[in-house]
């Protein structure tokens, strides 16, 4: 069976131990988490998780059902099958000697990236976007020498009217 | 009125109708034990090991359908509970396991007898709570009982910090539980039920495959009605035995690794499998590629994640077995499956469970037959191994909750403490414990509370001086290399029983089997242990070797 990437949007009670339960669900079954983002929602009693994972249809179905089965999980949506938007932020610390800084700034402009810190021979750059855009930026910056790179993992949301 | 957290716990348990708590004392749980001291309603049963305490609570729950409650101290007390919690989890048994925890200000400091119980138990329980303040107790307990007993039941762990046990607050028990993230779906979808009924009416070779979910849902009546109204032959798994009477003409007996040839052949030839509260466990299906290859499958289960997990399902129905079956029963009628029934009857006739007498030895199957003959109405608690399979094969169960065993986890040592719980829960029933020599000694210490409480347990040891089930595999698949299974150094279990203070009887000759069993019937002021010295190398047949298809069942050694 072919493997597919899926993005689950999961609303959970903002309680002690919830993250461990979700992580345990994956690790106990040998399923992988590609990325995971957790934060409070507008309602401080509720947290939102965006989980990116992959697997064949059977595994994805199991993940969906087991997420739903956890007592602290309020709602699970498989965004992959819904019309949604996704974003991720990367912070990149790249070598930027004064003579090459101009080229880098040009690349950044194309991708609407921001400089958030400058030191004598490096820059910290912040880029927001979907997977394709972020990959393009990283590929273009790599030749300059990436010192460090951190990403938030995806966050995603369904388009259109709020579904309850 | 302000009460300590420990007292609020006990008051909450009273609200839940708890009669018994099975536990072992220790530092971090002392305020709770203190609150239980001479309590008129909630009685503490002092077990001799926390594993025993958890199995006793489990046995109580299996026999009565109520939530079993077990209590242990922090650290080693809690880790000793883990096997019992996992056992209950695998068989979906409603249980609340309460553990003392060190003071909150010490948590995370590797304090004396500290253990991250929530972490250790996370994968083996349905849910868990940590109580850090006395005013959380009532709500947590109400939720814990609700979660343990509804939906797919299971154990809930409540870890209770010692300062929260002492801290005083106002007691008010929640009248209604509303957990927004937990709303089990109990009614089956009408369209799915209609689809299932249509398949049933059009099948030529249908069969019902019922599991432990049926007794758990108290749905045996409805299951019987479905089978009898439609005339469809029925197999019930190790976990569900008794849900459909094995003495009924439609009964095919247990399926799977040591199940009846009839049930296994039926799966292989069937064109419609109606699964109810069963989970297509590998011990039942054998090689999945060869499992019921020609059958459409209907699966009724309360747990959506169970459906389609191992086997693709044509008509999934998520719901409570009792409700779904009741709806189906309104729509079904008798099906005309004459030729199929003739085939089923032929298999039954041709391949009953059978064994050969070996010289003068007491055959273990013979002992079970005699137990059945004399104790057919008893609750039977089996342990794990060959004796468990022989009990399942040769005792004909007719009522739900009549056969209790650790089917999912296969926990040796389960049965004696579970029998204690069952006897306390059902004081008017005779409770028979069918044990193995290896399994018995794993929790033998629980003979003490059974004696103290004068429980008239009938403890029958099928003593083959081996870890027999493992020895059988070694004989068949490891060239008889009997590594670490020889138990000829067993103590004399009859003498040992006497030393504990119970009645002990050793039986070495065939002609003594029945008189001993009869004598045991008359002993009502405490447990009786009969050590049946049986044929040492008898094997359990039929057998579907692990990984083989059900059609490739070995009926016996030629
Ligand atoms: C706690 C535990 N340890 C090990 C096993 C593996 N095991 C399964 S059956 C069995 C043998 C049981 O021996 P006994 O109780 O004498 O029963 P018999 O098979 O001889 O009837 C063993 C060791 C187990 N199921 N549970
Ligand atoms: Mg044995």
XYZ file of C-alpha atoms and ligand atoms in Angstrom:
749
model
C 0.000 0.000 0.000
C 1.179 3.522 -0.683
C 2.082 5.877 2.113
C 0.499 9.268 2.317
C 1.134 12.356 4.374
C -1.737 13.492 6.551
C -2.292 16.553 8.668
C -4.485 16.081 11.705
C -5.971 19.016 13.499
C -6.706 17.967 17.068
C -8.508 19.902 19.787
C -7.656 18.649 23.256
C -8.349 19.555 26.846
C -5.497 21.744 28.050
C -4.479 19.328 30.793
C -1.497 17.708 32.362
C -0.311 14.671 30.468
C -2.287 15.114 27.253
C 0.799 15.478 25.093
C 2.269 12.303 26.560
C -0.921 10.413 25.759
C -0.852 11.574 22.160
C 2.846 10.811 21.817
C 2.307 7.410 23.436
C -0.420 6.585 20.953
C 2.091 6.968 18.147
C 5.149 5.423 19.795
C 3.247 2.452 21.207
C 2.161 1.462 17.711
C 5.354 2.282 15.892
C 3.738 5.153 13.993
C 5.799 8.224 13.226
C 5.126 11.862 13.962
C 6.690 14.057 11.275
C 5.887 17.264 13.063
C 3.820 18.347 15.984
C 2.726 21.759 17.063
C 0.831 22.458 20.274
C -0.508 25.675 21.733
C -3.451 27.130 23.562
C -6.459 28.187 21.535
C -8.572 31.244 22.083
C -10.103 29.292 24.957
C -7.334 28.666 27.509
C -8.997 25.392 28.560
C -8.460 23.998 25.078
C -5.238 23.352 23.194
C -4.821 22.828 19.499
C -2.397 20.372 17.986
C -1.355 20.074 14.407
C 0.096 16.645 13.822
C 1.752 15.732 10.543
C 2.181 12.028 10.039
C 2.344 9.477 7.261
C 1.223 5.947 6.620
C -0.966 3.794 4.415
C -4.751 4.186 4.536
C -5.107 1.572 7.228
C -2.559 3.257 9.511
C -4.079 6.684 8.945
C -7.510 5.301 9.796
C -6.126 3.743 12.981
C -4.446 7.004 13.973
C -7.690 8.883 13.412
C -9.714 6.393 15.461
C -7.188 6.168 18.268
C -6.902 9.946 18.537
C -10.673 10.053 18.861
C -10.582 7.332 21.482
C -8.364 9.310 23.868
C -10.531 10.689 26.630
C -8.999 14.182 26.526
C -9.422 14.613 22.795
C -12.352 16.858 21.924
C -12.240 16.804 18.148
C -10.089 15.356 15.387
C -10.095 16.510 11.784
C -8.046 15.020 8.993
C -7.253 18.259 7.182
C -5.712 16.455 4.249
C -9.173 15.590 2.996
C -10.532 19.080 3.732
C -9.908 22.409 2.038
C -7.295 23.949 4.306
C -4.324 26.282 4.512
C -1.056 25.422 6.205
C 1.890 27.504 7.344
C 5.189 26.983 9.016
C 7.856 29.358 10.281
C 11.576 28.722 9.922
C 14.364 30.595 11.630
C 17.630 30.294 9.728
C 21.011 31.476 10.911
C 23.037 31.878 7.761
C 26.635 33.007 7.151
C 26.512 36.485 5.660
C 29.856 38.117 5.150
C 29.391 41.803 4.305
C 30.190 41.292 0.597
C 27.483 38.584 0.138
C 24.847 40.168 2.303
C 23.239 41.944 -0.653
C 22.531 38.718 -2.529
C 20.981 37.215 0.557
C 18.779 40.211 1.115
C 17.567 39.933 -2.470
C 16.555 36.323 -1.990
C 14.782 37.288 1.194
C 12.839 39.981 -0.547
C 11.483 37.572 -3.122
C 10.216 35.313 -0.381
C 9.088 38.085 1.907
C 11.419 36.882 4.622
C 12.549 39.085 7.503
C 15.856 39.684 9.152
C 15.416 39.447 12.873
C 19.014 39.601 14.049
C 22.297 40.725 12.595
C 25.820 39.979 13.722
C 29.147 40.751 11.998
C 29.157 37.628 9.844
C 25.670 36.102 10.098
C 21.979 36.895 9.851
C 18.957 35.319 11.453
C 16.160 35.101 8.955
C 12.507 34.356 9.555
C 10.396 32.902 6.756
C 6.750 31.891 6.832
C 5.083 29.765 4.223
C 3.973 26.399 3.051
C 6.247 23.463 2.443
C 7.171 24.369 -1.134
C 8.156 27.930 -0.372
C 10.203 27.016 2.671
C 12.065 24.353 0.769
C 12.894 26.857 -1.974
C 14.276 29.386 0.502
C 16.374 26.846 2.296
C 17.767 25.477 -0.958
C 18.731 28.964 -2.078
C 20.377 29.876 1.205
C 22.266 26.626 1.623
C 25.227 27.657 -0.573
C 25.930 30.575 1.776
C 26.290 28.204 4.691
C 23.430 27.514 7.096
C 24.696 27.522 10.696
C 21.451 26.563 12.335
C 17.857 26.023 11.314
C 14.764 25.590 13.456
C 11.170 25.184 12.355
C 7.885 25.376 14.180
C 6.316 22.415 12.453
C 3.159 22.977 10.519
C 0.081 24.674 11.741
C -3.017 24.311 9.640
C -6.610 25.465 9.586
C -9.670 24.653 7.548
C -10.938 27.253 5.091
C -14.387 28.742 5.160
C -17.051 28.972 7.824
C -16.255 27.631 11.271
C -17.477 24.040 11.566
C -18.598 22.936 14.975
C -18.879 19.584 56.159
C -15.140 19.590 55.526
C -13.580 16.182 55.053
C -10.062 15.020 54.364
C -9.285 13.967 50.795
C -9.081 10.361 51.964
C -12.518 10.562 53.553
C -13.932 12.240 50.483
C -12.559 9.333 48.466
C -14.367 6.808 50.640
C -17.601 8.829 50.608
C -17.335 9.015 46.827
C -16.816 5.261 46.586
C -19.911 4.836 48.731
C -21.833 6.986 46.283
C -20.705 4.633 43.539
C -22.018 1.642 45.456
C -18.603 0.148 46.123
C -18.735 -2.773 48.558
C -15.138 -3.907 48.470
C -11.699 -2.475 47.929
C -8.857 -4.912 47.410
C -5.568 -3.548 48.614
C -2.223 -3.676 50.358
C -1.177 -0.920 52.770
C 1.839 1.369 52.649
C 3.156 4.803 53.603
C 1.769 6.965 50.834
C -1.709 5.452 51.125
C -2.009 5.361 54.915
C -4.601 8.137 55.222
C -6.856 6.196 52.831
C -6.459 2.960 54.752
C -7.108 4.913 57.909
C -10.343 6.258 56.466
C -11.361 2.691 55.618
C -10.660 1.422 59.122
C -13.789 -0.314 60.421
C -15.846 1.372 57.737
C -19.364 -0.092 57.787
C -20.105 0.124 54.038
C -16.884 0.068 52.078
C -14.948 -2.994 53.159
C -11.249 -3.326 52.726
C -10.054 -6.759 51.659
C -6.464 -7.132 52.707
C -4.680 -9.079 50.001
C -1.113 -10.369 50.237
C 0.342 -8.833 47.081
C -0.807 -5.879 44.990
C -0.965 -8.047 41.883
C -3.398 -10.252 43.783
C -5.354 -7.190 44.856
C -5.745 -5.998 41.290
C -6.789 -9.429 40.000
C -9.292 -9.760 42.846
C -10.856 -6.427 41.897
C -10.852 -7.622 38.299
C -12.488 -10.962 39.171
C -15.127 -9.118 41.165
C -15.836 -6.912 38.141
C -15.983 -9.821 35.708
C -18.351 -11.813 37.898
C -20.705 -8.969 38.811
C -20.414 -6.442 35.990
C -19.712 -3.753 38.571
C -16.545 -1.678 38.772
C -13.747 -3.390 40.738
C -11.633 -1.215 43.010
C -8.028 -1.813 44.008
C -5.746 0.244 46.234
C -1.992 0.302 46.719
C 0.706 2.523 48.054
C 3.154 4.481 45.889
C 6.289 3.122 44.236
C 6.529 -0.660 44.574
C 2.881 -0.969 45.571
C 1.868 0.798 42.400
C 4.282 -1.075 40.135
C 2.998 -4.359 41.557
C -0.460 -3.331 40.389
C 0.639 -2.854 36.813
C 0.167 -6.477 35.694
C -3.363 -6.440 37.059
C -4.172 -3.145 35.377
C -2.797 -4.392 32.062
C -4.747 -7.631 32.426
C -7.969 -5.706 32.951
C -7.152 -3.370 30.081
C -6.626 -6.157 27.578
C -9.988 -7.710 28.478
C -11.871 -4.377 28.830
C -12.719 -4.872 32.483
C -14.139 -1.913 34.429
C -11.751 -1.140 37.262
C -10.559 1.822 39.279
C -7.005 1.468 40.554
C -6.074 3.931 43.282
C -2.444 4.488 44.180
C -0.958 6.598 46.914
C 1.616 9.099 45.706
C 4.302 10.982 47.612
C 3.651 14.540 48.819
C 3.278 16.967 45.915
C 6.296 18.988 47.033
C 8.429 15.846 46.763
C 7.143 14.727 43.379
C 9.826 14.627 40.730
C 12.617 14.514 43.323
C 13.156 10.749 43.375
C 11.585 10.785 46.799
C 11.389 7.579 48.809
C 8.957 5.198 47.066
C 8.215 7.671 44.347
C 7.302 6.367 40.930
C 5.703 8.085 37.966
C 2.623 5.884 38.081
C 0.749 7.885 35.482
C 3.702 7.399 33.140
C 4.163 3.718 33.901
C 0.495 2.858 33.456
C -0.324 5.127 30.528
C -0.250 2.465 27.806
C -2.179 -0.085 29.865
C -5.163 1.840 31.134
C -8.161 3.556 29.619
C -7.466 6.825 31.382
C -5.676 8.192 34.432
C -5.831 11.038 36.910
C -3.383 12.623 39.305
C -5.011 14.176 42.348
C -2.931 16.972 43.812
C -5.570 18.611 45.942
C -8.363 17.333 48.181
C -11.031 19.383 46.470
C -10.528 17.504 43.182
C -11.311 14.100 44.677
C -15.087 13.837 44.285
C -15.103 14.919 40.681
C -12.169 12.735 39.709
C -13.735 9.667 41.300
C -17.086 10.320 39.636
C -15.366 10.682 36.268
C -13.149 7.661 36.856
C -16.145 5.401 37.532
C -18.006 6.821 34.579
C -15.100 6.247 32.202
C -14.265 2.799 33.584
C -17.802 1.506 33.160
C -19.093 3.094 29.962
C -18.185 2.771 26.297
C -15.569 0.074 25.983
C -14.922 -0.513 29.674
C -11.429 -0.512 31.101
C -9.241 0.316 34.075
C -8.813 3.918 35.201
C -5.839 4.814 37.378
C -6.171 7.442 40.096
C -2.847 8.514 41.556
C -3.477 10.344 44.807
C -0.812 12.534 46.428
C -0.523 12.104 50.185
C -1.027 15.774 51.052
C -4.228 15.760 49.002
C -5.385 12.760 51.052
C -4.916 14.788 54.224
C -6.068 18.205 53.039
C -9.657 19.014 54.086
C -12.304 20.454 51.820
C -16.025 20.486 51.267
C -17.550 17.217 50.049
C -20.098 17.461 47.299
C -20.585 14.572 44.918
C -21.353 15.514 41.299
C -24.866 14.469 40.340
C -24.193 14.183 36.660
C -21.037 13.588 34.718
C -20.548 15.472 31.527
C -17.195 15.051 29.839
C -17.385 16.968 26.581
C -14.583 14.983 25.009
C -16.024 11.582 25.954
C -19.393 10.574 24.560
C -19.416 6.882 23.651
C -21.695 6.042 20.762
C -24.143 3.375 21.887
C -26.798 3.219 19.172
C -25.908 1.545 15.908
C -26.640 3.426 12.713
C -30.056 2.265 11.394
C -28.831 2.178 7.804
C -25.892 -0.034 8.770
C -28.189 -2.298 10.747
C -30.511 -2.599 7.746
C -27.544 -3.466 5.540
C -26.441 -6.130 7.992
C -29.910 -7.635 8.118
C -30.029 -7.792 4.350
C -26.702 -9.636 4.256
C -27.958 -12.033 6.914
C -31.103 -12.824 4.956
C -29.184 -13.458 1.762
C -26.308 -15.513 3.122
C -26.024 -19.211 2.431
C -23.319 -20.041 4.956
C -23.601 -17.447 7.734
C -22.108 -17.755 11.190
C -22.115 -15.657 14.341
C -18.748 -14.994 15.954
C -19.305 -13.560 19.434
C -16.626 -12.350 21.814
C -16.043 -10.961 25.275
C -17.943 -7.805 24.356
C -21.209 -9.727 24.598
C -21.059 -10.570 28.301
C -19.470 -7.158 28.952
C -22.480 -5.471 27.356
C -24.884 -7.850 29.125
C -26.080 -8.744 25.656
C -26.282 -12.532 25.962
C -30.092 -12.521 25.823
C -30.028 -10.543 22.606
C -27.305 -12.718 21.133
C -29.312 -15.841 21.889
C -32.371 -14.305 20.312
C -30.455 -13.429 17.149
C -28.999 -16.924 16.792
C -32.182 -18.775 17.608
C -34.529 -16.535 15.633
C -32.380 -16.756 12.502
C -31.108 -20.285 13.090
C -27.494 -19.237 12.478
C -24.719 -21.359 14.017
C -22.662 -19.553 16.612
C -19.113 -19.686 17.865
C -18.111 -17.870 21.040
C -14.502 -16.965 21.797
C -12.519 -17.771 24.929
C -13.484 -14.347 26.283
C -17.182 -14.765 25.682
C -17.769 -18.407 26.635
C -21.230 -18.876 28.079
C -22.686 -15.911 26.203
C -24.327 -18.554 24.048
C -25.001 -21.906 25.732
C -22.500 -24.458 24.544
C -25.131 -27.130 24.985
C -27.370 -25.579 22.317
C -27.622 -27.324 18.916
C -26.498 -24.103 17.184
C -23.327 -23.848 19.293
C -20.071 -24.589 17.475
C -17.915 -24.025 20.575
C -14.780 -21.927 20.757
C -12.846 -20.926 17.596
C -9.136 -20.357 17.137
C -5.828 -21.895 18.056
C -7.284 -24.555 20.354
C -10.860 -24.171 19.238
C -13.181 -26.691 17.710
C -12.536 -27.926 14.194
C -16.156 -27.141 13.456
C -15.809 -23.426 14.275
C -12.517 -23.136 12.412
C -13.734 -24.961 9.313
C -16.897 -22.882 9.430
C -14.834 -19.665 9.241
C -12.921 -21.065 6.300
C -16.082 -21.931 4.339
C -18.487 -19.262 5.535
C -19.894 -16.573 3.261
C -20.964 -14.251 6.087
C -19.310 -13.695 9.455
C -21.345 -11.695 11.961
C -18.842 -10.529 14.572
C -20.260 -9.190 17.822
C -17.965 -7.721 20.474
C -15.030 -9.716 19.174
C -11.775 -8.283 17.911
C -10.395 -10.722 15.336
C -7.530 -11.543 17.680
C -4.612 -13.412 16.113
C -5.263 -16.404 18.387
C -8.695 -16.616 16.759
C -7.978 -15.794 13.126
C -4.689 -17.574 12.530
C -3.067 -16.439 9.275
C -5.122 -13.420 8.242
C -4.631 -14.136 4.553
C -6.468 -17.427 4.997
C -9.076 -16.186 7.450
C -12.674 -16.469 6.278
C -11.561 -15.726 2.726
C -15.011 -16.098 1.188
C -17.008 -14.282 3.802
C -18.505 -10.836 3.923
C -18.027 -9.430 7.406
C -20.357 -7.547 9.703
C -18.663 -6.163 12.804
C -20.596 -4.818 15.764
C -18.353 -3.143 18.334
C -18.508 -0.257 20.778
C -14.906 0.652 19.929
C -14.570 2.105 16.431
C -10.808 1.565 16.536
C -11.416 -2.193 16.808
C -13.282 -2.304 13.541
C -11.193 -2.940 10.461
C -8.021 -3.165 12.555
C -7.035 -6.668 11.440
C -9.640 -7.662 8.889
C -11.460 -5.492 6.342
C -15.112 -5.131 7.293
C -18.032 -4.828 4.869
C -20.620 -3.572 7.340
C -19.171 -1.832 10.402
C -21.644 -1.017 13.159
C -20.324 1.083 16.016
C -22.515 0.741 19.067
C -23.380 -1.108 22.219
C -23.893 -4.806 21.439
C -27.059 -4.998 23.506
C -28.736 -2.115 21.713
C -27.559 -3.019 18.235
C -28.607 -6.660 18.572
C -31.992 -5.643 19.964
C -32.563 -3.481 16.882
C -31.411 -6.253 14.568
C -33.642 -8.772 16.266
C -36.674 -6.676 15.348
C -35.813 -7.051 11.681
C -34.441 -10.548 11.219
C -36.280 -13.714 10.354
C -35.310 -17.328 10.030
C -32.849 -18.066 7.251
C -32.953 -21.131 5.097
C -29.501 -22.658 5.364
C -30.291 -26.362 5.416
C -27.179 -27.616 3.533
C -24.843 -25.424 5.619
C -26.351 -26.694 8.858
C -25.919 -30.249 7.657
C -22.260 -29.499 7.035
C -21.875 -27.912 10.486
C -23.503 -30.882 12.185
C -21.278 -33.232 10.261
C -18.138 -31.418 11.426
C -19.385 -31.445 14.991
C -20.124 -35.135 14.785
C -16.816 -35.957 13.158
C -14.481 -33.757 15.179
C -15.603 -33.369 18.772
C -13.023 -32.480 21.424
C -11.466 -35.820 22.281
C -8.479 -37.391 23.996
C -6.944 -40.781 24.540
C -6.474 -42.458 27.864
C -2.772 -43.016 28.582
C -2.294 -46.108 30.757
C -3.370 -45.504 34.344
C -2.605 -41.817 34.262
C -5.179 -39.274 35.230
C -5.913 -37.446 32.013
C -6.358 -33.712 32.584
C -9.374 -33.649 30.285
C -10.989 -36.335 32.414
C -10.601 -34.153 35.493
C -12.323 -31.257 33.710
C -15.152 -33.548 32.565
C -15.676 -34.653 36.137
C -15.560 -31.068 37.414
C -18.193 -30.167 34.828
C -20.306 -33.091 35.845
C -20.327 -32.054 39.485
C -20.048 -28.271 39.254
C -21.901 -27.380 36.055
C -23.528 -24.309 37.642
C -20.357 -22.913 39.174
C -18.461 -19.811 38.205
C -15.204 -21.158 36.816
C -12.048 -19.082 37.004
C -9.286 -20.397 34.782
C -5.614 -19.543 34.787
C -3.287 -19.594 31.793
C -1.877 -22.605 30.019
C -3.008 -26.023 28.867
C -5.429 -26.411 31.754
C -7.124 -23.187 30.654
C -7.694 -24.590 27.186
C -8.926 -27.927 28.502
C -11.321 -26.117 30.805
C -12.590 -24.040 27.882
C -12.997 -27.169 25.764
C -14.459 -29.680 28.181
C -16.556 -27.563 30.521
C -19.792 -26.599 28.765
C -20.548 -23.035 29.750
C -24.140 -21.965 29.543
C -24.253 -18.561 31.223
C -22.421 -15.287 30.655
C -19.926 -14.374 33.380
C -19.683 -18.046 34.244
C -16.175 -18.393 32.831
C -13.554 -15.875 33.882
C -10.021 -15.858 32.528
C -7.228 -13.608 31.399
C -7.685 -14.119 27.684
C -6.032 -10.999 26.318
C -2.868 -10.605 28.342
C -2.707 -14.272 29.344
C -1.557 -13.483 32.862
C -0.392 -16.505 34.848
C -1.430 -16.124 38.470
C -4.674 -14.385 37.612
C -7.103 -17.035 38.718
C -6.791 -17.529 42.478
C -7.106 -13.836 43.386
C -9.761 -13.358 40.688
C -11.704 -16.241 42.244
C -11.614 -14.408 45.581
C -13.136 -11.330 43.959
C -15.747 -13.426 42.156
C -16.730 -15.227 45.353
C -17.129 -11.977 47.276
C -19.178 -10.531 44.439
C -21.345 -13.643 44.118
C -21.589 -15.116 47.617
C -24.378 -17.516 46.651
C -22.459 -19.143 43.831
C -19.930 -21.904 43.949
C -16.625 -20.649 42.622
C -14.285 -23.183 41.060
C -10.699 -22.234 40.319
C -9.055 -24.368 37.640
C -5.361 -23.697 38.018
C -2.047 -24.942 36.653
C 0.885 -25.885 38.851
C 2.979 -23.095 37.333
C 0.257 -20.480 37.462
C -0.924 -21.365 40.960
C 2.412 -20.739 42.586
C 2.654 -17.286 41.016
C -0.021 -15.920 43.347
C -0.281 -18.720 45.921
C -0.029 -16.210 48.756
C -3.638 -15.181 48.133
C -4.716 -18.415 49.761
C -4.247 -16.494 53.014
C -7.086 -13.973 52.599
C -9.311 -16.724 51.156
C -8.773 -18.733 54.327
C -9.160 -15.753 56.629
C -12.492 -14.901 55.027
C -13.521 -18.582 54.998
C -14.325 -18.403 51.294
C -15.423 -21.852 50.102
C -13.290 -21.744 46.960
C -12.709 -24.981 45.097
C -9.123 -24.756 43.940
C -8.358 -27.547 41.496
C -4.780 -27.799 40.298
C -4.160 -29.631 37.057
C -0.634 -30.568 38.041
C 1.460 -31.848 35.145
C 4.749 -30.813 36.779
C 5.471 -28.607 33.780
C 4.837 -25.229 32.334
C 2.756 -27.422 30.118
C 1.735 -25.021 27.386
C 5.319 -23.991 26.769
C 6.462 -27.601 26.969
C 3.902 -28.473 24.297
C 5.370 -25.873 21.950
C 8.850 -27.171 22.714
C 7.716 -30.688 21.932
C 6.122 -29.645 18.661
C 8.409 -26.860 17.455
C 11.705 -27.052 19.411
C 12.642 -30.737 19.080
C 11.605 -31.510 22.656
C 14.288 -29.270 24.087
C 12.503 -28.723 27.398
C 14.284 -25.524 28.429
C 13.056 -23.993 31.686
C 9.704 -25.751 31.886
C 10.370 -28.680 34.202
C 8.464 -28.137 37.445
C 9.134 -31.489 39.073
C 10.508 -29.499 41.996
C 6.966 -28.341 42.786
C 6.141 -28.508 46.480
C 3.376 -30.841 47.651
C 0.450 -28.490 47.090
C -1.900 -30.448 49.372
C 0.516 -30.294 52.297
C 1.213 -26.678 51.554
C -2.511 -25.902 51.583
C -2.753 -27.534 55.001
C 0.174 -25.455 56.206
C -1.655 -22.329 55.092
C -4.740 -23.543 56.947
C -6.897 -24.820 54.089
C -8.000 -28.346 53.295
C -5.512 -30.042 50.986
C -6.097 -33.230 49.011
C -3.643 -34.962 46.705
C -5.113 -37.160 43.979
C -2.882 -39.599 42.136
C -5.256 -42.289 40.901
C -8.141 -42.104 38.450
C -10.576 -43.700 40.855
C -9.902 -40.975 43.436
C -10.755 -38.072 41.142
C -14.492 -38.113 41.540
C -14.618 -38.856 45.276
C -12.213 -35.997 45.918
C -14.362 -33.625 43.892
C -17.415 -34.815 45.781
C -15.676 -34.332 49.090
C -14.701 -30.795 48.076
C -18.361 -30.018 47.521
C -19.047 -30.616 51.180
C -16.315 -28.307 52.448
C -17.984 -24.954 52.909
C -16.065 -23.275 55.718
C -13.012 -22.380 53.686
C -11.042 -23.137 50.565
C -10.150 -26.636 49.493
C -7.143 -27.330 47.323
C -7.047 -30.504 45.280
C -3.763 -31.308 43.631
C -4.541 -33.547 40.656
C -1.343 -35.260 39.568
C -2.098 -35.698 35.877
C -0.452 -37.128 32.773
C 2.663 -35.031 32.350
C 3.010 -34.753 28.614
C -0.538 -34.575 27.362
C -1.037 -31.965 24.645
C -3.904 -29.669 23.790
C -5.571 -30.471 20.497
C -6.882 -29.412 18.086
C -4.159 -26.885 17.421
C -3.718 -24.278 14.733
C 0.036 -23.608 14.809
C 0.883 -19.922 15.192
C 0.885 -18.326 11.751
C -1.071 -21.121 10.022
C -4.544 -20.785 8.588
C -7.591 -22.060 10.480
C -8.145 -24.693 7.811
C -4.735 -26.182 8.632
C -5.717 -27.207 12.131
C -3.832 -30.194 13.545
C -6.457 -32.467 15.013
C -4.026 -34.547 17.041
C -0.778 -36.460 16.853
C -1.360 -39.632 14.848
C 3.091 -14.184 33.919
C 3.347 -15.083 32.795
N 4.590 -15.589 32.576
C 4.808 -16.446 31.547
C 3.798 -16.805 30.706
C 4.055 -17.753 29.552
N 3.287 -19.007 29.722
C 2.111 -19.207 29.094
S 1.399 -20.664 29.524
C 2.680 -21.047 30.522
C 2.682 -22.335 31.295
C 1.677 -22.359 32.374
O 1.992 -23.438 33.221
P 0.913 -24.066 34.165
O 0.265 -23.030 34.984
O 1.535 -25.212 34.895
O -0.192 -24.578 33.150
P -0.154 -25.798 32.126
O 0.126 -25.218 30.780
O 0.894 -26.745 32.561
O -1.525 -26.359 32.197
C 3.655 -20.045 30.514
C 4.918 -20.076 31.250
C 2.522 -16.239 30.957
N 1.467 -16.501 30.180
N 2.316 -15.420 32.002
Mg 1.534 -27.210 34.476
